Coordinates of C-alpha atoms in Angstrom, one line a residue:
X18 CA -14.1 0.9 -22.3
X19 CA -15.2 0.7 -18.7
X20 CA -13.1 -2.4 -18.1
X21 CA -10.0 -0.7 -19.5
X22 CA -10.5 2.2 -17.1
X23 CA -10.8 -0.1 -14.1
X24 CA -7.7 -2.0 -15.2
X25 CA -5.7 1.3 -15.5
X26 CA -6.9 2.4 -12.1
X27 CA -6.0 -0.9 -10.5
X28 CA -2.6 -0.8 -12.1
X29 CA -1.9 2.7 -10.6
X30 CA -3.4 1.9 -7.2
X31 CA -0.7 2.2 -4.5
X32 CA -2.0 -0.8 -2.7
X33 CA -1.8 -3.0 -5.8
X34 CA 1.7 -1.8 -6.4
X35 CA 2.7 -2.6 -2.8
X36 CA 1.2 -6.0 -3.0
X37 CA 3.0 -6.7 -6.2
X38 CA 6.3 -5.6 -4.5
X39 CA 5.8 -7.8 -1.5
X40 CA 4.1 -10.7 -3.4
X41 CA 5.1 -14.1 -2.3
X42 CA 4.7 -16.1 0.8
X43 CA 8.1 -15.2 2.2
X44 CA 8.5 -11.6 1.1
X45 CA 7.3 -9.9 4.3
X46 CA 9.1 -12.3 6.7
X47 CA 12.4 -11.7 4.8
X48 CA 12.0 -7.9 4.9
X49 CA 10.9 -7.9 8.5
X50 CA 13.8 -10.1 9.6
X51 CA 16.3 -7.8 7.8
X52 CA 14.7 -4.7 9.4
X53 CA 14.7 -6.0 12.9
X54 CA 18.2 -7.4 12.6
X55 CA 19.4 -4.1 11.2
X56 CA 22.9 -5.4 10.5
X57 CA 24.5 -7.5 7.9
X58 CA 23.3 -11.1 8.0
X59 CA 24.7 -14.1 6.1
X60 CA 22.5 -16.1 3.7
X61 CA 22.5 -19.3 5.9
X62 CA 21.6 -17.4 9.0
X63 CA 18.8 -15.6 7.3
X64 CA 17.5 -18.9 5.9
X65 CA 17.5 -20.5 9.3
X66 CA 15.7 -17.5 10.8
X67 CA 12.9 -17.8 8.2
X68 CA 12.7 -21.6 8.1
X69 CA 11.2 -23.6 6.3
X70 CA 11.9 -21.3 3.3
X71 CA 13.8 -23.0 0.4
X72 CA 17.2 -21.8 -0.8
X73 CA 15.7 -21.2 -4.2
X74 CA 12.8 -19.0 -2.9
X75 CA 15.1 -17.0 -0.5
X76 CA 17.5 -16.4 -3.4
X77 CA 14.7 -15.3 -5.7
X78 CA 13.2 -12.8 -3.1
X79 CA 16.6 -11.4 -2.1
X80 CA 17.5 -10.7 -5.8
X81 CA 14.2 -8.9 -6.3
X82 CA 14.6 -6.8 -3.2
X83 CA 18.1 -6.0 -4.2
X84 CA 16.9 -4.9 -7.7
X85 CA 14.3 -2.7 -6.0
X86 CA 16.9 -1.1 -3.7
X87 CA 15.3 -2.5 -0.5
X88 CA 18.4 -4.5 0.5
X89 CA 22.1 -4.5 -0.2
X90 CA 24.3 -7.5 -1.0
X91 CA 27.9 -7.7 -0.2
X92 CA 30.1 -10.5 -1.6
X93 CA 33.4 -11.2 0.0
X94 CA 36.0 -12.8 -2.2
X95 CA 36.7 -15.9 0.0
X96 CA 36.5 -19.6 -0.4
X97 CA 33.8 -20.6 0.2
X98 CA 32.1 -17.3 -0.8
X99 CA 30.7 -15.2 2.0
X100 CA 27.7 -13.1 1.2
X101 CA 25.9 -10.7 3.5
X102 CA 22.6 -9.0 3.1
X103 CA 21.4 -5.8 4.9
X104 CA 18.3 -3.7 4.8
X105 CA 18.9 -0.3 3.0
X106 CA 17.7 3.1 4.2
X107 CA 14.8 2.7 1.7
X108 CA 14.0 -0.7 3.1
X109 CA 14.0 0.7 6.6
X110 CA 11.1 3.0 5.7
X111 CA 8.9 -0.1 5.6
X112 CA 9.3 -0.7 9.3
X113 CA 6.3 1.4 10.5
X114 CA 4.0 -0.3 7.9
X115 CA 5.2 -3.8 8.8
X116 CA 5.0 -3.1 12.5
X117 CA 1.4 -1.9 12.0
X118 CA 0.5 -5.1 10.1
X119 CA 2.2 -7.3 12.8
X120 CA 0.4 -5.4 15.6
X121 CA -2.9 -5.8 13.8
X122 CA -2.4 -9.5 13.4
X123 CA -1.5 -9.9 17.1
X124 CA -4.6 -7.9 18.1
X125 CA -7.1 -9.7 15.8
X126 CA -5.6 -13.2 15.3
X127 CA -8.3 -14.8 17.5
X128 CA -11.1 -13.1 15.5
X129 CA -9.9 -14.5 12.2
X130 CA -11.5 -17.8 11.1

């Protein structure tokens, strides 16, 4: 019974939910790039900015973030297809948290083993 309670508490923990949202090696770099760019960016440009991410991984993360409402995707009916991604207002609310993490890393990078 105790284990069930701990599992329920972990599932409802805001930090666990956040980590699940941004799980994946490339999740934070993708979101951070879209936040600091703050304008539509094409897939290829985003991929180059986050290199060496694979096309498959970038596509997977972008689809997840779009489903969650953190980014928007605009498809232009052209040949070849043109697709742009942009951070949404909801996604922009992550900026202070991600800036805080980036600043912490810069401040403590030398202390980490």
